[in-house]
CSV table of C-alpha atoms and ligand atoms in Angstrom, one decimal:
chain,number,residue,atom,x,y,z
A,1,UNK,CA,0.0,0.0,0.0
A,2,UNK,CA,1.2,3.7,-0.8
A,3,UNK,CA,0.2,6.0,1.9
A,4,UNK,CA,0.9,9.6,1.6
A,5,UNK,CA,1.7,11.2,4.5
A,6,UNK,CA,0.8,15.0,5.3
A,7,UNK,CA,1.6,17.9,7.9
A,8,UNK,CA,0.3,20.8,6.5
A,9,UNK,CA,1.3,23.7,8.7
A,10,UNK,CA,-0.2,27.4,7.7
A,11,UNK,CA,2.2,28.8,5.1
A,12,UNK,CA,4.0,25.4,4.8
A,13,UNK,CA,3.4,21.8,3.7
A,14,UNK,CA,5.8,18.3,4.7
A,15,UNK,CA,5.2,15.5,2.5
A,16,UNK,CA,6.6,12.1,2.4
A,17,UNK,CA,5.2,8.9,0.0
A,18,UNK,CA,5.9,5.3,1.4
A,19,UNK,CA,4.8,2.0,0.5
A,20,UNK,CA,3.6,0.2,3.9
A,21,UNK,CA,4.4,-2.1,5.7
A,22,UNK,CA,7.7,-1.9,4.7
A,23,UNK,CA,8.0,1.7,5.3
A,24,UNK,CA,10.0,2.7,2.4
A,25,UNK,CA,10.3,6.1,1.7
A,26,UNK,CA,9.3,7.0,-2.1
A,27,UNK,CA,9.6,10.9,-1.9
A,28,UNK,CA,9.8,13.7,0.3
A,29,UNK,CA,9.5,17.3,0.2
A,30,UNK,CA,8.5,20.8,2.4
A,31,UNK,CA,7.1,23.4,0.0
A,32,UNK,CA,6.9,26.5,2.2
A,33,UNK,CA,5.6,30.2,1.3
A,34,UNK,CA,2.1,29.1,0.9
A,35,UNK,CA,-0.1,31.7,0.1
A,36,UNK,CA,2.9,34.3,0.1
A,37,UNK,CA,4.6,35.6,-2.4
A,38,UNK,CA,7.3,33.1,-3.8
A,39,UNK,CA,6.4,29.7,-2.8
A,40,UNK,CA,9.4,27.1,-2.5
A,41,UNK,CA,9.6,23.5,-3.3
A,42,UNK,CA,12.2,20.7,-2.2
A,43,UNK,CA,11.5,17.5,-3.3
A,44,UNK,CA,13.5,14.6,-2.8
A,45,UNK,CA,13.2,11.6,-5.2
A,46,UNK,CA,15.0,8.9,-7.0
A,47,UNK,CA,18.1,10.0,-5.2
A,48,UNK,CA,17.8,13.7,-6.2
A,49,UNK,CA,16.9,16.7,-4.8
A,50,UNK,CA,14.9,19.4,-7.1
A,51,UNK,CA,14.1,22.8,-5.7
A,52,UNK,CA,12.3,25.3,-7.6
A,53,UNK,CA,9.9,28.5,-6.5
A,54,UNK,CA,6.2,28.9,-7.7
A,55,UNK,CA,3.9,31.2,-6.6
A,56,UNK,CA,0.8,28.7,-4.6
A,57,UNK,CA,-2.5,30.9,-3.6
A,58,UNK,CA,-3.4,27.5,-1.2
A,59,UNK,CA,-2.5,24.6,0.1
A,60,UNK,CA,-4.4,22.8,-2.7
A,61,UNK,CA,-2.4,24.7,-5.6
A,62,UNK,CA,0.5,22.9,-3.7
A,63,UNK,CA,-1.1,19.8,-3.4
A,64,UNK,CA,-1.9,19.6,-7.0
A,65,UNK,CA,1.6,20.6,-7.6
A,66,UNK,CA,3.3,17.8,-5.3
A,67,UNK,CA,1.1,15.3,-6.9
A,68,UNK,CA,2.4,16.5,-10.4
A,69,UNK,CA,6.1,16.3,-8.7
A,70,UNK,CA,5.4,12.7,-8.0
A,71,UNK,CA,4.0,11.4,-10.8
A,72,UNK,CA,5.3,13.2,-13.8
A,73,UNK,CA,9.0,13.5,-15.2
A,74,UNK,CA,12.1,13.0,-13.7
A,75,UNK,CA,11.1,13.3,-10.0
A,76,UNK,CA,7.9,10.6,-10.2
A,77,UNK,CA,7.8,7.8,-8.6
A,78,UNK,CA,4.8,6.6,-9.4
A,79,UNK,CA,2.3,6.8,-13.0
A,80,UNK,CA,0.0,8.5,-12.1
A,81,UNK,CA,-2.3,9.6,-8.4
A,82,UNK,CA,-4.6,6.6,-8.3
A,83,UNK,CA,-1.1,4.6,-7.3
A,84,UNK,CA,-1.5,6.3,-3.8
A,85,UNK,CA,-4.0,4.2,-1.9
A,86,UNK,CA,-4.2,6.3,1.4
A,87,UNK,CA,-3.3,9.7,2.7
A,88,UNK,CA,-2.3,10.5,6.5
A,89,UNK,CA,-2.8,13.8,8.1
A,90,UNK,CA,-1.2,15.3,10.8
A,91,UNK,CA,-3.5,17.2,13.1
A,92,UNK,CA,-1.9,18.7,16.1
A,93,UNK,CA,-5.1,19.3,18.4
A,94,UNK,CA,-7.7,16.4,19.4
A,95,UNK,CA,-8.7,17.6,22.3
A,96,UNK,CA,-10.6,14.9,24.6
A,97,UNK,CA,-12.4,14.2,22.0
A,98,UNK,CA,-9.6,12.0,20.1
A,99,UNK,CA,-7.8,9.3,22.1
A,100,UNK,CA,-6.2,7.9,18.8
A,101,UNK,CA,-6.0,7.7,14.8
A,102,UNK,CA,-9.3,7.6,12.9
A,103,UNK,CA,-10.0,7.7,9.6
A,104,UNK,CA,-11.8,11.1,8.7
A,105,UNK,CA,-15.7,11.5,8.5
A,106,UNK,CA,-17.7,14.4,8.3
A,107,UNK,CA,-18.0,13.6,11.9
A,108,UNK,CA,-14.4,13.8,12.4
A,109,UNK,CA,-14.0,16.9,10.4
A,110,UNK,CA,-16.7,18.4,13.4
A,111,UNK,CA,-14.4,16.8,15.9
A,112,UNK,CA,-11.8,18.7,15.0
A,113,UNK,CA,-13.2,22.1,14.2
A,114,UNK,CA,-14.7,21.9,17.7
A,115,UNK,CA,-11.0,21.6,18.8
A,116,UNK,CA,-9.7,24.8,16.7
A,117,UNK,CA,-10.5,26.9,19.6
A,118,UNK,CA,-7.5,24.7,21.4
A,119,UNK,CA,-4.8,25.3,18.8
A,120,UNK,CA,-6.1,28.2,16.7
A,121,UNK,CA,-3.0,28.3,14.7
A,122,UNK,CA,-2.4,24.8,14.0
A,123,UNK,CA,-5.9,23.0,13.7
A,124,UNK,CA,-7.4,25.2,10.5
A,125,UNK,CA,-3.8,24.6,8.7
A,126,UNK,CA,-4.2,21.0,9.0
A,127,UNK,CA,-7.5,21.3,8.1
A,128,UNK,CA,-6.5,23.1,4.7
A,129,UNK,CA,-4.4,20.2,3.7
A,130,UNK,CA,-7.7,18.0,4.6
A,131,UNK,CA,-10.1,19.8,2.8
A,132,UNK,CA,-8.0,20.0,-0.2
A,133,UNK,CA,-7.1,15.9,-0.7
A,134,UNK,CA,-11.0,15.4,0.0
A,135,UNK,CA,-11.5,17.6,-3.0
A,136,UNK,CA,-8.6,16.5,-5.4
A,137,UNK,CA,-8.8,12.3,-4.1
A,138,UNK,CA,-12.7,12.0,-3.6
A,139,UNK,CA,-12.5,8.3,-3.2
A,140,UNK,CA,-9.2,7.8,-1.6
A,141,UNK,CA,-9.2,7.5,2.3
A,142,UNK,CA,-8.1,9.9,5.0
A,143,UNK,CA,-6.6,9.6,8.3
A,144,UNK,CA,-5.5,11.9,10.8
A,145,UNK,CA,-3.2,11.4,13.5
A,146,UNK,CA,-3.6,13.8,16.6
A,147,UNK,CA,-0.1,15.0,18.5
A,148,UNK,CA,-2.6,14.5,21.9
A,149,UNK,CA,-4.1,11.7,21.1
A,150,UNK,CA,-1.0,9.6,23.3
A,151,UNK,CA,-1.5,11.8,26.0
A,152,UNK,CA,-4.6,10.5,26.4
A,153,UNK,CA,-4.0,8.4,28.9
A,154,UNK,CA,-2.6,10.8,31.5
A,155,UNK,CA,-5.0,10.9,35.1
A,156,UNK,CA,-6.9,13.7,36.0
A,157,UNK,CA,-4.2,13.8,38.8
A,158,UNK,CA,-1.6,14.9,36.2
A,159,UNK,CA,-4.0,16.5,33.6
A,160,UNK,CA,-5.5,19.3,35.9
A,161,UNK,CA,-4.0,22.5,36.7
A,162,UNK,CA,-4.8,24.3,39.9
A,163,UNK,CA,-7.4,26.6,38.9
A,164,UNK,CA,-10.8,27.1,39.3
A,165,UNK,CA,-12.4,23.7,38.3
A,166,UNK,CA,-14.9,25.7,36.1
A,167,UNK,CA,-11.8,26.4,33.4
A,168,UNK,CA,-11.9,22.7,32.7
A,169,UNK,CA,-15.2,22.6,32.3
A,170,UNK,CA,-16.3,25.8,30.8
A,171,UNK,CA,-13.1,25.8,28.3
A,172,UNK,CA,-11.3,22.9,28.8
A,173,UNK,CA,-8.3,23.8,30.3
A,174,UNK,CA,-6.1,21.2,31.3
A,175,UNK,CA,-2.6,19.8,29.8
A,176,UNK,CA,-3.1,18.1,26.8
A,177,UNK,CA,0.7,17.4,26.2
A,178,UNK,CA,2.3,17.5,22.7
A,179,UNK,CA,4.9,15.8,20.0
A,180,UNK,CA,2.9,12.2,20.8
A,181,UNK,CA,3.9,10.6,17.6
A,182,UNK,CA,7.3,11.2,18.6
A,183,UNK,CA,6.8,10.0,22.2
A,184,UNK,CA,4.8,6.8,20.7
A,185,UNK,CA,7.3,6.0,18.3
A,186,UNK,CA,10.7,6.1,20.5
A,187,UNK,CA,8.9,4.4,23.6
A,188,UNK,CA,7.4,2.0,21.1
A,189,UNK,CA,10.6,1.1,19.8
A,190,UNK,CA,12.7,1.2,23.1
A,191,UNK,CA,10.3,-1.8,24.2
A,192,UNK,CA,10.8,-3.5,20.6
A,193,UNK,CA,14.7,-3.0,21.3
A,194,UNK,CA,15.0,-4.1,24.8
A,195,UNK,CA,11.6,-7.0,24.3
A,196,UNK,CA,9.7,-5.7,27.5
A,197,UNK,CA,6.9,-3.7,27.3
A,198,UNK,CA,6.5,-3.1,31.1
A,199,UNK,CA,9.2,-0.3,30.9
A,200,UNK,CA,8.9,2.9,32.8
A,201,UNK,CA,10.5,5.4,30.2
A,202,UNK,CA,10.8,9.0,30.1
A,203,UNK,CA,11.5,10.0,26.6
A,204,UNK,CA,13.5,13.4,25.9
A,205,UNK,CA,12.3,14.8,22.7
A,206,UNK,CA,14.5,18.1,22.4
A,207,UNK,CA,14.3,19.5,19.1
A,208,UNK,CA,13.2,23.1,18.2
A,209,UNK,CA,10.2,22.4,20.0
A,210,UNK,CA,11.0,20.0,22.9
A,211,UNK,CA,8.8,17.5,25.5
A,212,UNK,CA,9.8,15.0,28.0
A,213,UNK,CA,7.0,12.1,28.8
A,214,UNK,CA,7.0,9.9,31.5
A,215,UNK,CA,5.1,6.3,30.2
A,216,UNK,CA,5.3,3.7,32.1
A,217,UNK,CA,4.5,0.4,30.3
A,218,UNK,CA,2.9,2.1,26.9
A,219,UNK,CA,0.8,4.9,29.0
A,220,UNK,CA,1.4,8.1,29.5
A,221,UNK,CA,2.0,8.9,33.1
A,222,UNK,CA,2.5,12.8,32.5
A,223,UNK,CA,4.1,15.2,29.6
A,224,UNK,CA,6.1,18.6,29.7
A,225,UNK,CA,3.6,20.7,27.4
A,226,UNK,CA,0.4,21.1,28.7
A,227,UNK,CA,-2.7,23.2,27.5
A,228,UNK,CA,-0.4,24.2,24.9
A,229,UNK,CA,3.5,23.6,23.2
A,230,UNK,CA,4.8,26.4,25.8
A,231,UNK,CA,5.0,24.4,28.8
A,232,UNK,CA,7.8,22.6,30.1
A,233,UNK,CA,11.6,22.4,28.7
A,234,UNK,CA,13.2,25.5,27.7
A,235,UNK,CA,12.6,25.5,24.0
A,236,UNK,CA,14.2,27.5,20.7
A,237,UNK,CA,11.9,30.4,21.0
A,238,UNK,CA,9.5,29.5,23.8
A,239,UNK,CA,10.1,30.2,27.5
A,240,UNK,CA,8.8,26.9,28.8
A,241,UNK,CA,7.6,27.0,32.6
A,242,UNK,CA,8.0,30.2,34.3
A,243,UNK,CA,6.1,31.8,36.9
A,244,UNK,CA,2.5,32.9,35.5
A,245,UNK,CA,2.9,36.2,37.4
A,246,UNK,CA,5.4,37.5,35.3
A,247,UNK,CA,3.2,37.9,32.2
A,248,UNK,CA,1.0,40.5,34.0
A,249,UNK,CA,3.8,42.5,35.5
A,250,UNK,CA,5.9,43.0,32.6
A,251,UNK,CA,2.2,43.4,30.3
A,252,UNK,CA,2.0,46.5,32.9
A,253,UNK,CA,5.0,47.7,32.5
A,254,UNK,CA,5.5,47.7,29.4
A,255,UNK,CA,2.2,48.0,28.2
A,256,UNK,CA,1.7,45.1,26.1
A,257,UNK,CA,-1.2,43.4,24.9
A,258,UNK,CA,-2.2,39.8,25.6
A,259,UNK,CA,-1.5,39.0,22.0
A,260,UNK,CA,1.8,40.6,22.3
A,261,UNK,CA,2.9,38.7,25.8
A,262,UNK,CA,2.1,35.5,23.4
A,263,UNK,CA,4.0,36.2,20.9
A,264,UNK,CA,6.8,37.2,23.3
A,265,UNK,CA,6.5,34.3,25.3
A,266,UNK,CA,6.4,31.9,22.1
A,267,UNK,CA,8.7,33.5,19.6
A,268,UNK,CA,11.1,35.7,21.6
A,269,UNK,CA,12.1,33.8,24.2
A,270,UNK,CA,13.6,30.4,25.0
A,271,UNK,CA,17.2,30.0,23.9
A,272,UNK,CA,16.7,33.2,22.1
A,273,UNK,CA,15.4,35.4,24.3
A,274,UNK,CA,18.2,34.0,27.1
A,275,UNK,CA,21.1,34.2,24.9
A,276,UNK,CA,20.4,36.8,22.6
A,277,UNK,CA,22.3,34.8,19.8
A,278,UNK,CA,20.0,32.1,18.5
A,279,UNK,CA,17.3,30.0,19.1
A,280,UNK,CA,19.5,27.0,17.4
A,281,UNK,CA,21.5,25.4,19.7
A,282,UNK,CA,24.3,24.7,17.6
A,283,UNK,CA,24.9,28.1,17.4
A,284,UNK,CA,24.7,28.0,21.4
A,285,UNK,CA,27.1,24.8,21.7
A,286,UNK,CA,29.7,27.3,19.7
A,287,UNK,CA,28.8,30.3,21.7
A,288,UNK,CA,30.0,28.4,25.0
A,289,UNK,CA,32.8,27.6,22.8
A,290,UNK,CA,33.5,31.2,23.0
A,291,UNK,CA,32.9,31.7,26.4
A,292,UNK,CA,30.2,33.6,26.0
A,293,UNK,CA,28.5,34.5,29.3
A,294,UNK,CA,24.7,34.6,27.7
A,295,UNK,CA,25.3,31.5,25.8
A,296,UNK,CA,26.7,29.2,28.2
A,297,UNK,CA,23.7,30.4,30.6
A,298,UNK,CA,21.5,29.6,28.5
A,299,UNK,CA,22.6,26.5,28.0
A,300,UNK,CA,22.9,25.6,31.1
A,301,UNK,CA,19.2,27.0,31.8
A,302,UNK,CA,18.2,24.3,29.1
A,303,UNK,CA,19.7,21.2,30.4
A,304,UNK,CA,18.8,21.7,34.1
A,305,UNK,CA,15.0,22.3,33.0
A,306,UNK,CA,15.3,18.7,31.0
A,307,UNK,CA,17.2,17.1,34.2
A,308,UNK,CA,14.4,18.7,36.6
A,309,UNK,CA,12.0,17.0,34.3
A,310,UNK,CA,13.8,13.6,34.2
A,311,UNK,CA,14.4,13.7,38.5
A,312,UNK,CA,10.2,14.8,38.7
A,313,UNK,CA,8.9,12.0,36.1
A,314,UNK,CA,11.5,9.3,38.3
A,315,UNK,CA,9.6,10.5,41.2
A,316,UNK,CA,6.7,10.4,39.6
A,317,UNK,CA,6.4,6.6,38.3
A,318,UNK,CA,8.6,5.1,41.4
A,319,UNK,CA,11.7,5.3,39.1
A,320,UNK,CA,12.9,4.5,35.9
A,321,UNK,CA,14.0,1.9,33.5
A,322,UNK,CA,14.7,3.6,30.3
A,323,UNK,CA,15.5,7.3,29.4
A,324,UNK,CA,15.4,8.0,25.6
A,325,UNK,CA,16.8,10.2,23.8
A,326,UNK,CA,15.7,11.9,20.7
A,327,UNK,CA,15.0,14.8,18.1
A,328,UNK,CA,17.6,17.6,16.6
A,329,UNK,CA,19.7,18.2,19.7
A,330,UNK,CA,19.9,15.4,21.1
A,331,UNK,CA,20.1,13.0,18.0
A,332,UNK,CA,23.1,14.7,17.0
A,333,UNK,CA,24.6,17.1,20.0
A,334,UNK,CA,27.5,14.2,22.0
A,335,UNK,CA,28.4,17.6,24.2
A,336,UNK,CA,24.3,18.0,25.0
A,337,UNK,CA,24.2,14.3,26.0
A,338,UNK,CA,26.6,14.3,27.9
A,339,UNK,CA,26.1,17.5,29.6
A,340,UNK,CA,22.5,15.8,31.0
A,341,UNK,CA,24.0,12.6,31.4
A,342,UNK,CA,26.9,13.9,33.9
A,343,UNK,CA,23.8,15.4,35.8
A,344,UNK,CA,22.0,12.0,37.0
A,345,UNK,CA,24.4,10.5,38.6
A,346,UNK,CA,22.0,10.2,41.3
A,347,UNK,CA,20.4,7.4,39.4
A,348,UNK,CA,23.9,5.5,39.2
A,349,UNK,CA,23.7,6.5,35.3
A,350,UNK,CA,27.2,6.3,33.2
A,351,UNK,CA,27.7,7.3,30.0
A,352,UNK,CA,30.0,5.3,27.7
A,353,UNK,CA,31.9,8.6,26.4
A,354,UNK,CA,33.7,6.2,24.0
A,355,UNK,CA,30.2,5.6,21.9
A,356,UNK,CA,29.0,8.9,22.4
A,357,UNK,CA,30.0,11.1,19.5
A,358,UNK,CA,27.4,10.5,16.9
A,359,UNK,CA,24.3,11.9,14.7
A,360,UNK,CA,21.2,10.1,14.1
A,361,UNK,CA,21.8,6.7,14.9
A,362,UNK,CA,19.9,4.3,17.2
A,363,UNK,CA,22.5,3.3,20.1
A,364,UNK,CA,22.7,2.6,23.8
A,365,UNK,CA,25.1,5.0,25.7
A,366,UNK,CA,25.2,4.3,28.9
A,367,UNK,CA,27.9,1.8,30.5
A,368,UNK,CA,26.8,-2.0,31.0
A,369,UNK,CA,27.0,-1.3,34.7
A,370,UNK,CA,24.4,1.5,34.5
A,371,UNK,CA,21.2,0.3,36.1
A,372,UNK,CA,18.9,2.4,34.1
A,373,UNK,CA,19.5,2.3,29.9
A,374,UNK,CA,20.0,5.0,28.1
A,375,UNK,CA,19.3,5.2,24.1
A,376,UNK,CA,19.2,7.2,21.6
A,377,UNK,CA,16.9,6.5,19.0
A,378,UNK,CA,16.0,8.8,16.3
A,379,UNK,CA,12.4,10.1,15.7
A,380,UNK,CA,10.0,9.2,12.6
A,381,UNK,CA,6.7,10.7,13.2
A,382,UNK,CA,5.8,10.2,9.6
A,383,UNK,CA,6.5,6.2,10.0
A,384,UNK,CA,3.3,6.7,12.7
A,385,UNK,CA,1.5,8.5,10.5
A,386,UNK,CA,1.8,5.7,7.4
A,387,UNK,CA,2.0,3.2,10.2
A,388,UNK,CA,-1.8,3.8,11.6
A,389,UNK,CA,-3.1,5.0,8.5
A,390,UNK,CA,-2.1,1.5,7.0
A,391,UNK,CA,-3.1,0.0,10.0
A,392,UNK,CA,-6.7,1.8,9.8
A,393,UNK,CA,-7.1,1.6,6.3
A,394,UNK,CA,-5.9,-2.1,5.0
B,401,ADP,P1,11.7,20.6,14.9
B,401,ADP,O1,11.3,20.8,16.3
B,401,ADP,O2,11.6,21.9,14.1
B,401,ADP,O3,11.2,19.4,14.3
B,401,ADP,P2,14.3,19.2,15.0
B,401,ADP,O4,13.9,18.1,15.8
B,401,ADP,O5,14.7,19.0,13.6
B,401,ADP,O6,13.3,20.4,15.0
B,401,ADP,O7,15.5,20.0,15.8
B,401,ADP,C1,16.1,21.1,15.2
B,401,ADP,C2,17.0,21.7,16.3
B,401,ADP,O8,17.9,20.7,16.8
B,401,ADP,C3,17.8,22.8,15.8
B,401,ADP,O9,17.1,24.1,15.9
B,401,ADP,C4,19.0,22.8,16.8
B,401,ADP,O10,18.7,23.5,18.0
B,401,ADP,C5,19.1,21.3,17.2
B,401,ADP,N1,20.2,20.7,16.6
B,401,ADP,C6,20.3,20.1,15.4
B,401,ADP,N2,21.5,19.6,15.1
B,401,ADP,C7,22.3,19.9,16.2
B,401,ADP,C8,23.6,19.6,16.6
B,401,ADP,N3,24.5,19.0,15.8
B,401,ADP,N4,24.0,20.1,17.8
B,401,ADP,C9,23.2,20.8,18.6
B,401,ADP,N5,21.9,21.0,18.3
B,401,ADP,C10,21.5,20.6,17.1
């Protein structure tokens, strides 16, 4: 079966074509600009990468044009669109509503406008990219795959926040927790490495965006993000936890709107805001490098949140088996690793510093003596998406 898989952001659109089950990867692309003026395309195909720029008034003037990249010419990969048997959506809020993949319905299209009000940014985009396959593949089916829906399983204990009840139930506010494909996938695959799925894991996804989950024998216990991605670790742009009094006192003084503290708060701050260098941490790695005061603190600021999280989540499941490691940084960062790693100690962890320069690879770097595992294993949310859209659809 070919399933095409699809994140459609609100100016941008990831694609990736793979024949299931064996998860072999066809195409891929990210077209960005959407809707602005000078569209970009990079596809990847038969080995070679094509970029080009066309102006796209929609997402389904890009769709149509991916579709043409993949069957027509030197990029295609297959004849022609009725090849593709399936296509997979990534939708990033499913509220309560959504505790795992379906297959879209005009009931599940309801489902998740009723959730827009959740993730105002995110739901309509993914939506577009919905809408416009229902209109250009009519008979083809549709799944989406929720970034909550793994979260799912967290308690009311660990889902509520402590403010008036009536938020919950007047507007649902509670933490939802994000990047669950991600979380799925590498807890998923530590059990498949290690054959036990009675593991209590806390998985480290630290990418641009970043999460930690605690899951303790395939459920999620608890998750960094809550009502929304700002939550949590210290991120590229996004402050992470911070004390919620600051937003008013700073809104006062320097007169700032709410829309403006949010913008602030998710854009300008983070590894940005601390370092005032970049929100990429490579560029903060070589910053330290420099002995750069901002830089280094801001690193610093960033690994203690993620060890905080990784001490809390212990606590929190009566200890822990596994820690994973995964996304950008800490896929392909040996100095990030091994700046958390040196930190918990306390758990008797070791790192094997003579395996521990890398990128991308799936491998255990903790010593043999170390009586909780550490791994890194590298993140494939669009394997999910095929995986359950196959899995739904076959
Ligand atoms: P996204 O959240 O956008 O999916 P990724 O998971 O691809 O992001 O992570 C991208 C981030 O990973 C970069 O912004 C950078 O901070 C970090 N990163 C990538 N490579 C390295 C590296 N070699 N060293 C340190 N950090 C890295």
């Amino acid at each position: 079966m070919k399933v095409l898989v699809l994140n459609s952001g609100s100016s941008s659109l990831k694609y990736q074509l793979l024949t299931m089950p064996e998860a072999a990867v066809l195409a891929d692309g990210l077209v960005d600009r959407i809707g602005i003026e000078g569209g970009n395309f990079s596809h990847k195909a038969n080995g070679e990468k094509t970029k080009f720029k066309k102006e796209l008034a929609d997402h389904k003037e890009a769709l149509n044009t991916v579709l043409e990249l993949l069957t027509t010419g030197e990029t295609a990969v297959v004849s022609n669109i009725e090849e593709i048997d399936a296509i997979g959506h990534r939708v990033v809020h499913g509220g309560e509503k959504f505790t795992s993949s379906v297959i879209v319905t005009p009931e599940v299209i309801k489902g998740i406008e009723e959730c827009t009000e959740l993730a105002p940014l995110h739901n309509p985009a993914n939506m577009q990219g919905i809408l416009a396959m229902q209109e250009i593949m009519p008979t083809k089916p549709q799944v989406v795959v929720f970034d909550t829906a793994f979260h799912q399983t967290m308690k009311p204990e660990n889902f509520l926040y402590a403010v008036p009840y009536s938020w919950y139930e007047k507007y649902g506010v509670r933490r939802y927790g994000f990047h669950g494909t991600s979380h799925k996938f590498v807890s998923e695959r530590a059990a498949e490495l290690l054959e036990n799925k009675e593991l209590r894991i806390i998985n480290c996804h630290v990418g641009n965006g970043a999460s930690v989950a605690a899951i303790n024998a395939g459920q999620v216990v608890e998750t960094s993000m809550g009502f929304t991605p700002l939550e949590g670790l210290v991120m590229g742009t996004r402050a992470g936890d911070m004390d919620p009094a600051i937003v008013s006192f700073v809104q006062k003084k320097e007169n700032l709107s709410a829309d403006d503290m949010d913008t602030i708060l998710n854009k300008k701050s983070g590894v940005l805001g601390l370092s005032e260098i970049s929100s990429d941490m490579r560029d903060i790695e070589e910053g330290m490098e420099k002995w750069d005061e901002k830089a280094t603190n801001a690193m610093n600021v960033y690994i203690n949140r993620i060890v905080k999280y990784i001490g809390s989540y212990t606590a929190l499941m009566g200890g822990v088996d596994v820690i994973t490691l995964t996304a950008g940084a800490l896929e392909n960062s040996g100095v990030m690793r091994k700046l958390i790693l040196d930190k918990l100690g306390f758990l008797g962890i070791e790192l094997n510093e003579s395996v521990n320069d890398f990128r991308g690879e799936e491998r255990v770097i903790s010593t043999e003596n170390s009586p909780v595992k550490v791994m890194v294993i590298p993140t494939n949310e669009e394997f999910v998406i095929a995986n359950d859209t196959f899995n739904l659809v076959k």
